[in-house]
Coordinates of C-alpha atoms in Angstrom, one line a residue:
Chain A
X1 CA 0.0 0.0 0.0
X2 CA 1.1 3.5 -0.7
X3 CA 3.0 5.1 2.2
X4 CA 0.9 8.2 2.4
X5 CA -2.3 6.0 2.4
X6 CA -0.9 3.9 5.3
X7 CA -0.1 7.0 7.3
X8 CA -3.5 8.4 6.5
X9 CA -5.2 5.3 7.8
X10 CA -3.1 5.4 11.0
X11 CA -4.0 9.1 11.5
X12 CA -7.7 8.7 10.9
X13 CA -7.8 5.6 13.1
X14 CA -6.0 7.5 15.8
X15 CA -8.4 10.5 15.5
X16 CA -11.5 8.4 15.9
X17 CA -10.1 6.3 18.7
X18 CA -8.8 9.4 20.5
X19 CA -12.2 10.5 21.3
X20 CA -15.4 10.1 19.4
X21 CA -16.7 12.9 21.7
X22 CA -14.0 15.2 20.3
X23 CA -15.2 14.6 16.8
X24 CA -18.8 15.1 17.9
X25 CA -17.8 18.4 19.5
X26 CA -16.6 19.6 16.1
X27 CA -20.2 19.4 15.0
X28 CA -21.6 21.5 17.8
X29 CA -20.2 24.9 16.8
X30 CA -21.3 24.9 13.2
X31 CA -24.8 23.6 14.1
X32 CA -25.1 26.4 16.7
X33 CA -24.0 29.0 14.2
X34 CA -26.5 27.8 11.6
X35 CA -29.5 27.2 13.8
X36 CA -29.0 30.0 16.4
X37 CA -27.5 32.8 14.2
X38 CA -29.4 31.7 11.2
X39 CA -32.8 32.0 12.9
X40 CA -31.9 34.9 15.2
X41 CA -30.5 37.1 12.4
X42 CA -32.9 35.7 10.0
X43 CA -35.8 37.3 12.0
X44 CA -34.1 40.7 11.9
X45 CA -32.8 40.4 8.3
X46 CA -35.6 39.1 6.1
X47 CA -33.4 38.7 3.1
X48 CA -29.8 39.1 2.1
X49 CA -28.7 40.3 -1.3
X50 CA -25.4 39.0 -2.5
X51 CA -24.0 38.9 -6.0
X52 CA -27.3 40.3 -7.2
X53 CA -29.3 37.4 -5.8
X54 CA -31.7 37.7 -2.9
X55 CA -32.0 34.9 -0.4
X56 CA -32.8 34.1 3.3
X57 CA -30.0 34.8 5.7
X58 CA -29.8 31.1 6.8
X59 CA -29.3 30.0 3.2
X60 CA -26.5 32.5 2.8
X61 CA -24.9 31.6 6.2
X62 CA -25.0 27.7 5.9
X63 CA -22.4 27.3 3.0
X64 CA -20.1 29.7 4.8
X65 CA -20.3 27.8 8.1
X66 CA -19.8 24.5 6.2
X67 CA -16.7 25.8 4.5
X68 CA -15.3 27.1 7.8
X69 CA -15.1 23.4 8.8
X70 CA -12.1 23.3 6.5
X71 CA -10.4 26.0 8.6
X72 CA -11.2 24.4 12.0
X73 CA -10.4 20.9 10.7
X74 CA -7.2 22.2 9.1
X75 CA -6.0 23.5 12.4
X76 CA -6.0 20.0 13.7
X77 CA -3.2 19.0 11.3
X78 CA -0.6 21.0 13.4
X79 CA -2.2 19.9 16.6
X80 CA -2.0 16.3 15.7
X81 CA 1.7 16.6 15.0
X82 CA 2.1 17.8 18.6
X83 CA 0.0 14.9 19.8
X84 CA 2.5 12.6 18.0
X85 CA 5.4 14.5 19.6
X86 CA 3.9 14.3 23.1
X87 CA 3.5 10.5 22.9
X88 CA 6.8 9.8 21.2
X89 CA 5.2 8.7 18.0
X90 CA 6.6 11.6 15.9
X91 CA 10.2 10.3 16.0
X92 CA 9.0 6.8 15.8
X93 CA 7.2 7.4 12.5
X94 CA 10.2 9.3 11.2
X95 CA 12.6 6.4 11.8
X96 CA 10.1 4.2 9.9
X97 CA 9.9 3.7 6.1
X98 CA 8.4 7.2 5.5
X99 CA 9.6 10.6 4.4
X100 CA 8.7 13.9 6.2
X101 CA 6.8 15.0 3.1
X102 CA 4.7 11.8 3.2
X103 CA 4.0 12.4 6.9
X104 CA 2.7 15.9 6.5
X105 CA 0.8 15.1 3.4
X106 CA -1.0 12.3 5.3
X107 CA -1.8 14.9 8.0
X108 CA -3.3 17.3 5.5
X109 CA -5.3 14.5 3.8
X110 CA -6.5 13.4 7.1
X111 CA -7.9 16.8 8.1
X112 CA -9.3 17.3 4.6
X113 CA -11.2 14.0 4.9
X114 CA -12.4 14.8 8.4
X115 CA -13.4 18.3 7.4
X116 CA -15.3 16.9 4.4
X117 CA -17.1 14.4 6.7
X118 CA -18.0 17.2 9.1
X119 CA -19.2 19.4 6.3
X120 CA -21.3 16.6 4.9
X121 CA -22.9 15.9 8.3
X122 CA -23.6 19.6 8.8
X123 CA -25.2 19.8 5.4
X124 CA -27.2 16.7 6.1
X125 CA -28.5 17.9 9.5
X126 CA -29.3 21.4 8.1
X127 CA -30.7 20.3 4.8
X128 CA -34.4 20.8 5.8
X129 CA -33.7 24.5 6.3
X130 CA -31.8 24.9 3.0
X131 CA -34.5 24.9 0.4
X132 CA -33.3 26.7 -2.7
X133 CA -30.0 24.9 -3.2
X134 CA -29.2 24.2 -6.9
X135 CA -25.9 22.4 -7.6
X136 CA -24.8 22.2 -11.2
X137 CA -21.8 20.2 -12.5
X138 CA -19.7 23.4 -12.5
X139 CA -21.0 24.0 -9.0
X140 CA -19.6 20.6 -7.9
X141 CA -16.2 21.6 -9.3
X142 CA -16.3 24.8 -7.2
X143 CA -17.3 22.9 -4.1
X144 CA -14.6 20.2 -4.6
X145 CA -12.0 22.9 -5.3
X146 CA -13.0 24.9 -2.2
X147 CA -12.7 21.8 -0.1
X148 CA -9.4 20.6 -1.6
X149 CA -7.5 23.9 -1.7
X150 CA -9.1 25.2 1.5
X151 CA -8.0 22.1 3.4
X152 CA -4.6 22.2 1.8
X153 CA -4.1 25.9 2.7
X154 CA -5.3 25.8 6.3
X155 CA -3.7 22.4 7.0
X156 CA -0.4 23.7 5.7
X157 CA -0.7 26.9 7.6
X158 CA -1.4 24.9 10.8
X159 CA 1.7 22.8 10.1
X160 CA 3.9 25.8 9.5
X161 CA 2.7 27.3 12.9
X162 CA 3.3 23.9 14.6
X163 CA 6.9 23.9 13.4
X164 CA 7.5 27.5 14.7
X165 CA 6.3 26.9 18.3
X166 CA 8.2 25.2 21.1
X167 CA 5.3 23.7 23.0
X168 CA 1.7 22.6 22.3
X169 CA 0.5 25.1 24.8
X170 CA 1.9 28.0 22.7
X171 CA 0.4 26.3 19.6
X172 CA -3.1 26.5 21.2
X173 CA -2.5 30.2 22.1
X174 CA -1.5 31.0 18.5
X175 CA -4.6 29.2 17.1
X176 CA -6.8 31.0 19.6
X177 CA -5.4 34.3 18.4
X178 CA -5.6 33.8 14.7
X179 CA -8.9 31.8 14.4
X180 CA -11.4 34.6 15.3
X181 CA -10.1 37.2 12.8
X182 CA -9.8 34.5 10.1
X183 CA -13.4 33.5 10.8
X184 CA -15.0 36.8 11.3
X185 CA -13.1 38.9 8.8
X186 CA -14.3 36.9 5.9
X187 CA -17.5 36.4 3.9
X188 CA -18.6 33.5 6.1
X189 CA -21.2 35.5 8.1
X190 CA -22.0 38.4 5.9
X191 CA -21.9 39.5 2.2
X192 CA -19.0 42.0 1.6
X193 CA -21.0 44.3 -0.6
X194 CA -22.2 46.7 2.1
X195 CA -19.5 46.5 4.8
X196 CA -17.0 49.3 5.7
X197 CA -14.1 49.5 3.3
X198 CA -11.5 48.4 5.8
X199 CA -13.4 45.2 6.8
X200 CA -14.0 44.5 3.1
X201 CA -10.3 44.9 2.3
X202 CA -9.2 42.6 5.1
X203 CA -11.9 40.1 4.2
X204 CA -10.7 40.1 0.6
X205 CA -7.2 39.3 1.7
X206 CA -8.5 36.3 3.7
X207 CA -8.3 33.0 1.9
X208 CA -11.4 31.8 3.9
X209 CA -13.4 34.4 1.9
X210 CA -12.2 32.7 -1.4
X211 CA -13.2 29.3 -0.2
X212 CA -16.6 30.5 1.2
X213 CA -17.3 32.4 -2.1
X214 CA -16.4 29.3 -4.2
X215 CA -18.6 27.1 -2.0
X216 CA -21.5 29.5 -2.3
X217 CA -20.9 29.6 -6.1
X218 CA -21.1 25.8 -6.1
X219 CA -24.1 25.5 -3.8
X220 CA -26.2 28.5 -4.6
X221 CA -25.0 29.6 -8.0
X222 CA -24.1 32.9 -6.3
X223 CA -21.0 34.3 -8.1
X224 CA -19.0 37.4 -7.0
X225 CA -17.6 39.5 -9.9
X226 CA -14.1 38.5 -8.8
X227 CA -14.7 34.8 -8.3
X228 CA -12.2 33.7 -10.9
X229 CA -9.5 35.7 -9.1
X230 CA -10.5 34.1 -5.9
X231 CA -10.1 30.6 -7.4
X232 CA -6.7 31.5 -8.8
X233 CA -5.6 33.1 -5.5
X234 CA -6.8 30.1 -3.4
X235 CA -5.0 27.6 -5.7
X236 CA -1.7 29.6 -5.7
X237 CA -1.8 30.4 -2.0
X238 CA -2.6 26.8 -1.0
X239 CA 0.1 25.3 -3.1
X240 CA 2.6 27.9 -2.0
X241 CA 1.6 27.3 1.6
X242 CA 2.0 23.5 1.2
X243 CA 5.5 24.0 -0.3
X244 CA 6.5 26.3 2.5
X245 CA 5.1 23.7 5.1
X246 CA 7.2 21.0 3.5
X247 CA 10.3 23.2 3.5
X248 CA 9.8 24.2 7.1
X249 CA 9.0 20.6 8.2
X250 CA 12.1 19.2 6.5
X251 CA 14.2 21.6 8.5
X252 CA 12.5 20.8 11.8
X253 CA 14.9 20.2 14.7
X254 CA 14.6 16.7 16.3
Chain B
X1 CA 36.5 0.8 7.5
X2 CA 36.3 -2.6 5.9
X3 CA 33.3 -3.5 3.6
X4 CA 32.1 -6.3 5.9
X5 CA 30.7 -3.7 8.3
X6 CA 26.9 -3.2 8.1
X7 CA 27.3 0.0 10.1
X8 CA 30.4 2.1 9.3
X9 CA 31.1 5.3 11.1
X10 CA 34.1 7.4 10.1
X11 CA 35.0 10.6 11.9
X12 CA 31.4 11.4 12.9
X13 CA 30.9 14.8 14.4
X14 CA 27.5 16.1 15.5
X15 CA 27.1 19.5 16.9
X16 CA 24.1 21.4 18.2
X17 CA 25.2 25.0 17.6
X18 CA 28.3 25.5 19.7
X19 CA 27.9 22.3 21.6
X20 CA 29.6 19.2 20.2
X21 CA 27.7 16.1 21.3
X22 CA 29.7 13.6 19.2
X23 CA 33.3 14.4 18.5
X24 CA 35.1 12.5 15.8
X25 CA 33.7 9.0 16.5
X26 CA 34.7 6.1 14.3
X27 CA 33.7 2.4 14.6
X28 CA 32.2 -0.4 12.6
X29 CA 29.6 -3.1 13.3
X30 CA 29.6 -6.5 11.5
X31 CA 26.5 -8.4 10.4
X32 CA 25.0 -10.6 13.0
X33 CA 26.9 -8.9 15.8
X34 CA 25.5 -7.5 19.0
X35 CA 27.4 -4.2 19.4
X36 CA 27.2 -2.4 22.7
X37 CA 27.5 1.4 22.7
X38 CA 28.3 2.2 26.3
X39 CA 28.5 5.4 28.1
X40 CA 27.3 7.5 31.0
X41 CA 24.3 9.8 30.6
X42 CA 24.9 12.6 28.2
X43 CA 27.9 10.8 26.6
X44 CA 26.6 11.0 23.1
X45 CA 25.0 7.6 22.7
X46 CA 21.5 8.8 21.7
X47 CA 22.9 11.5 19.4
X48 CA 24.9 8.7 17.6
X49 CA 21.8 6.5 17.3
X50 CA 19.8 9.5 15.9
X51 CA 22.4 9.9 13.2
X52 CA 22.6 6.2 12.4
X53 CA 18.8 6.0 12.2
X54 CA 18.7 9.1 9.9
X55 CA 16.7 11.3 12.3
X56 CA 19.4 13.9 12.3
X57 CA 22.2 14.4 9.8
X58 CA 25.9 14.3 10.8
X59 CA 27.7 17.7 11.0
X60 CA 30.9 16.0 9.6
X61 CA 32.1 12.5 8.8
X62 CA 30.8 9.6 6.8
X63 CA 28.2 7.2 8.1
X64 CA 26.9 4.3 6.2
X65 CA 24.3 1.8 7.3
X66 CA 23.8 -1.3 5.2
X67 CA 26.1 0.4 2.6
X68 CA 23.7 3.4 2.3
X69 CA 24.9 6.8 3.2
X70 CA 22.6 8.1 5.9
X71 CA 22.6 11.6 4.4
X72 CA 22.1 10.6 0.8
X73 CA 19.8 7.6 1.1
X74 CA 18.0 7.9 4.4
X75 CA 14.8 6.2 3.3
X76 CA 16.7 3.1 2.1
X77 CA 18.3 2.8 5.5
X78 CA 15.0 3.2 7.4
X79 CA 13.3 0.6 5.3
X80 CA 15.6 -2.1 6.7
X81 CA 16.0 -1.1 10.4
X82 CA 14.0 -1.2 13.6
X83 CA 14.4 1.3 16.4
X84 CA 13.4 1.2 20.0
X85 CA 14.0 4.7 21.2
X86 CA 15.0 5.7 24.7
X87 CA 12.0 8.0 25.0
X88 CA 8.7 6.3 25.5
X89 CA 6.4 6.1 22.5
X90 CA 2.9 4.8 22.2
X91 CA -0.3 5.3 20.2
X92 CA -1.9 6.5 23.4
X93 CA -5.5 6.2 22.4
X94 CA -5.1 2.7 20.9
X95 CA -5.3 -0.5 22.7
X96 CA -2.1 -2.7 23.0
X97 CA -3.4 -4.9 20.3
X98 CA -4.2 -1.9 18.0
X99 CA -0.7 -0.5 18.7
X100 CA 0.9 -3.7 17.6
X101 CA -1.5 -4.1 14.6
X102 CA -1.0 -0.5 13.6
X103 CA 2.8 -0.9 13.6
X104 CA 2.6 -4.1 11.5
X105 CA 0.2 -2.3 9.1
X106 CA 2.6 0.6 8.6
X107 CA 5.3 -1.9 7.8
X108 CA 3.2 -3.7 5.2
X109 CA 2.8 -6.9 7.2
X110 CA -0.2 -8.9 6.0
X111 CA -3.3 -9.1 8.2
X112 CA -2.8 -12.8 8.8
X113 CA 0.9 -12.4 9.7
X114 CA 0.1 -9.5 12.0
X115 CA -2.3 -11.7 14.0
X116 CA 0.4 -14.4 14.4
X117 CA 3.0 -11.9 15.4
X118 CA 0.7 -10.2 17.9
X119 CA 0.0 -13.5 19.5
X120 CA 3.6 -14.4 19.7
X121 CA 4.9 -11.1 21.0
X122 CA 2.1 -10.5 23.4
X123 CA 2.9 -13.9 24.9
X124 CA 6.7 -13.3 24.9
X125 CA 6.4 -9.9 26.7
X126 CA 3.5 -10.9 29.0
X127 CA 1.0 -8.6 27.3
X128 CA -1.8 -11.1 26.9
X129 CA -3.8 -9.8 29.8
X130 CA -3.7 -6.1 28.6
X131 CA -4.2 -6.5 24.9
X132 CA -7.5 -4.6 25.1
X133 CA -6.2 -1.9 27.4
X134 CA -5.5 1.6 26.1
X135 CA -2.3 3.6 26.8
X136 CA -3.5 5.5 29.9
X137 CA -4.5 2.2 31.6
X138 CA -1.0 0.7 31.2
X139 CA 1.8 0.9 33.8
X140 CA 5.2 2.4 32.7
X141 CA 6.7 -1.1 32.4
X142 CA 3.8 -2.3 30.2
X143 CA 4.1 0.7 28.0
X144 CA 7.8 -0.1 27.5
X145 CA 7.0 -3.7 26.7
X146 CA 4.5 -2.5 24.1
X147 CA 7.1 -0.2 22.6
X148 CA 9.6 -3.0 22.3
X149 CA 7.1 -5.5 21.0
X150 CA 5.7 -3.0 18.5
X151 CA 9.1 -2.6 16.9
X152 CA 9.5 -6.4 16.6
X153 CA 6.3 -6.6 14.5
X154 CA 8.3 -6.1 11.3
X155 CA 11.4 -7.7 9.7
X156 CA 14.7 -5.9 9.7
X157 CA 18.4 -6.2 9.2
X158 CA 19.5 -4.1 12.0
X159 CA 17.8 -3.4 15.3
X160 CA 18.7 -0.3 17.2
X161 CA 18.0 -0.5 20.9
X162 CA 18.5 2.8 22.9
X163 CA 18.4 1.8 26.5
X164 CA 15.5 -0.5 25.9
X165 CA 15.3 -2.0 29.4
X166 CA 14.4 1.3 31.1
X167 CA 11.4 0.7 33.2
X168 CA 11.4 -3.1 32.8
X169 CA 11.5 -5.5 35.7
X170 CA 14.4 -7.9 36.0
X171 CA 12.4 -10.9 34.6
X172 CA 11.2 -8.9 31.5
X173 CA 14.7 -7.5 31.1
X174 CA 16.1 -11.0 30.8
X175 CA 13.3 -12.1 28.5
X176 CA 14.1 -9.2 26.1
X177 CA 17.9 -9.7 26.3
X178 CA 17.5 -13.4 25.6
X179 CA 15.1 -12.8 22.7
X180 CA 17.6 -10.3 21.2
X181 CA 20.4 -12.8 21.6
X182 CA 18.2 -15.4 19.8
X183 CA 17.5 -13.0 16.9
X184 CA 21.2 -12.2 16.6
X185 CA 22.0 -15.9 16.4
X186 CA 19.7 -16.0 13.4
X187 CA 21.5 -13.1 11.6
X188 CA 20.1 -9.9 13.0
X189 CA 22.6 -7.2 13.8
X190 CA 21.9 -5.3 17.0
X191 CA 23.2 -1.9 18.1
X192 CA 22.6 -1.6 21.8
X193 CA 23.2 1.4 24.0
X194 CA 23.1 1.2 27.7
X195 CA 24.8 2.4 30.8
X196 CA 24.0 -0.9 32.7
X197 CA 27.2 -2.8 32.3
X198 CA 25.8 -6.2 33.3
X199 CA 23.4 -6.0 30.4
X200 CA 26.2 -5.2 28.0
X201 CA 28.3 -8.0 29.4
X202 CA 25.4 -10.5 29.1
X203 CA 24.4 -9.5 25.6
X204 CA 27.2 -7.9 23.6
X205 CA 29.9 -9.4 21.4
X206 CA 31.8 -6.2 21.0
X207 CA 31.4 -2.8 22.6
X208 CA 32.6 0.8 22.4
X209 CA 32.8 3.0 25.4
X210 CA 31.9 6.6 24.7
X211 CA 32.2 9.6 27.0
X212 CA 32.0 13.4 26.3
X213 CA 31.4 12.5 22.7
X214 CA 34.6 10.6 22.2
X215 CA 35.2 6.8 22.0
X216 CA 37.5 5.8 24.7
X217 CA 37.8 2.1 23.7
X218 CA 36.3 -0.3 21.3
X219 CA 36.9 -4.1 21.4
X220 CA 35.3 -7.4 22.4
X221 CA 33.8 -7.4 25.8
X222 CA 36.4 -9.9 27.0
X223 CA 39.3 -7.7 25.8
X224 CA 37.8 -4.6 27.3
X225 CA 37.6 -6.4 30.6
X226 CA 41.1 -7.7 30.5
X227 CA 42.6 -4.5 29.1
X228 CA 40.9 -2.1 31.4
X229 CA 39.6 -4.3 34.3
X230 CA 41.5 -5.5 37.3
X231 CA 42.2 -9.1 36.0
X232 CA 40.8 -12.2 37.6
X233 CA 40.5 -12.2 41.4
X234 CA 41.0 -15.4 43.4
X235 CA 39.4 -14.9 46.8
X236 CA 40.0 -17.5 49.6
X237 CA 39.6 -17.8 53.4
X238 CA 41.5 -20.0 55.8
X239 CA 40.4 -21.8 59.0
X240 CA 43.5 -20.4 60.7
X241 CA 43.4 -16.8 61.9
X242 CA 46.0 -14.1 61.7
X243 CA 48.3 -15.9 59.3
X244 CA 50.6 -14.0 57.0
X245 CA 51.0 -15.6 53.6
X246 CA 53.3 -13.2 51.9
X247 CA 56.4 -15.5 52.0
X248 CA 54.3 -18.6 51.3
X249 CA 52.9 -17.2 48.1
X250 CA 56.3 -16.0 46.7
X251 CA 56.9 -19.4 45.2
X252 CA 53.5 -19.4 43.3
X253 CA 54.0 -18.3 39.7
X254 CA 51.5 -16.1 37.8
X255 CA 50.3 -14.0 40.8
X256 CA 50.0 -10.3 39.8
X257 CA 49.0 -8.9 43.2
X258 CA 48.2 -10.1 46.6
X259 CA 46.3 -8.5 49.5
X260 CA 46.1 -9.7 53.1
X261 CA 42.7 -10.4 54.7
X262 CA 40.1 -7.6 54.7
X263 CA 38.8 -7.1 58.2
X264 CA 35.2 -7.5 57.3
X265 CA 35.3 -10.9 55.7
X266 CA 38.8 -12.2 56.5
X267 CA 39.5 -13.2 52.9
X268 CA 42.8 -13.1 51.0
X269 CA 42.7 -11.7 47.5
X270 CA 45.0 -12.6 44.6
X271 CA 44.9 -11.1 41.2
X272 CA 46.0 -13.3 38.3
X273 CA 45.7 -13.5 34.6
X274 CA 45.5 -17.3 34.4
X275 CA 43.5 -18.5 37.4
X276 CA 43.3 -22.1 36.2
X277 CA 47.2 -22.2 36.3
X278 CA 47.6 -20.4 39.6
X279 CA 44.9 -22.2 41.6
X280 CA 46.4 -25.7 41.8
X281 CA 49.8 -24.3 42.8
X282 CA 48.2 -22.0 45.3
X283 CA 46.3 -24.8 47.0
X284 CA 49.4 -26.9 47.0
X285 CA 51.5 -24.2 48.7
X286 CA 48.8 -23.7 51.4
X287 CA 48.4 -27.4 51.9
X288 CA 52.2 -28.0 52.4
X289 CA 52.2 -25.3 55.1
X290 CA 49.4 -27.2 56.9
X291 CA 46.8 -24.5 56.3
X292 CA 43.1 -25.4 55.7
X293 CA 41.2 -23.6 53.0
X294 CA 37.6 -23.1 54.0
X295 CA 36.3 -21.3 50.8
X296 CA 37.6 -20.3 47.3
X297 CA 35.9 -18.0 44.9
X298 CA 37.2 -17.0 41.4
X299 CA 35.8 -13.7 40.3
X300 CA 36.2 -12.5 36.7
X301 CA 37.0 -8.8 36.2
X302 CA 33.8 -7.1 35.3
X303 CA 33.0 -4.8 32.4
X304 CA 31.7 -2.3 35.0
X305 CA 35.2 -2.0 36.5
X306 CA 36.7 -1.5 33.0
X307 CA 34.0 1.1 32.2
X308 CA 34.5 3.0 35.5
X309 CA 38.2 3.0 35.0
X310 CA 37.9 4.3 31.4
X311 CA 35.4 7.0 32.2
X312 CA 37.1 8.1 35.4
X313 CA 40.5 8.4 33.6
X314 CA 38.8 10.5 31.0
X315 CA 37.2 12.6 33.7
X316 CA 40.6 13.1 35.4
X317 CA 42.3 14.2 32.2
X318 CA 39.4 16.6 31.5

């Protein structure tokens, strides 16, 4: 069997065995966001206009929350490297028949698959609320690209951070600092058309915005005028981030 | 270095910034040999193992394992070795059985074969009762046993053991050492680091003593003992009290040194290179003087004495 695949199976097996509760907890936040925020703001905001299309707030919000699973899932890539370090498995794997690149690729694939599974479950659980979805073939391509490159980008980012910190406590602190701005300064919760210029500028520099917009384009057919740039930026940024993660990881001190 | 070495280390230097952990080390290990790498804590043993197992690159020097350069072809090296590291390692959220199975899976061992090996190794290392227990439920000794057993799930040409008996009880320690001996007799090469000299003495064919990053001696265990130890000691006691034997023993050939009875046990001590030649003459000399020997004990010089002598000499020079 392919080395990456073997490491991937090990990682997923470890994640599920670690705590099924932990995985279940990953479902709680997105469901709360969709149900509570969706209904609460939905009452105050009868409809949202984005990309020239009018829709209910919950319909706008749900794809954004689903795509944010690739960010929260991606963060787990770096954390799981620290789990391996804490229990001595990091060096043990690296004296096995694997390369460092195979190891981190398996970590990113693992979080991508877990993120996809979470996204699918959230979609399934919220589907009764999401009438009005229309997914074309091109839409599926947008969804798959948002998933693939979003996971690659955030997984790689998390690995880069994990190589830069000296303890897993610091890693958690860094994640806690960067997660809220990434999440809230993006198009996940609101359309960017009518927000203040500074927030709009920051959100347009945030790769989560690209992934969210691509996901909405796939699920709702809602296309921003700059979608093709977003696709291009997400692909270039995610591949660059992955290459940087590999470089950083190869130079990691053991 | 000759080509019959499966591990060949030539002028290895490994530095961490300004600090030199291994300083110009050279040695070779032959196929099927159990090679001990002995040294006090912080001597450079683990750093050397990390270079040999390709975890860290050498700063200088040439290191080959199974003819592959560790810097140029690390993956080819790793595919043919097994490593039990000094630090504990465990898939903490898996059961013992899952730990062993996961290791076999990573090494491409078939499912059927994994089952067989899990059965064998769990029996060998007394893990049968805790196969379904997860990491947090295991004692330190059990975790160590799982760590060792897990590494024996796959086939290899060289097994690196970095202080593998840490945390094991004497019985399990002996089981492990005996199993390693058996594997070596079947062709496995073993690189074994320890600071417990009895283990090295029991297990190793040859050994190198390292301290402060430099090799102080490298030879067979017997030669290290005889070169750096105190020689064989013949210890005996007499029924008669307060006897001086100095003149009586002058006639016995082959005695290197002699000491009068120690107050605590009343025994005489003789150091000799060839105890089997000295002992009959000694007993004859005592008998002809009408003395009655109540006990005789022949003690080989130990590796520990040689080790202490080597490392304390190094300390004194430093």
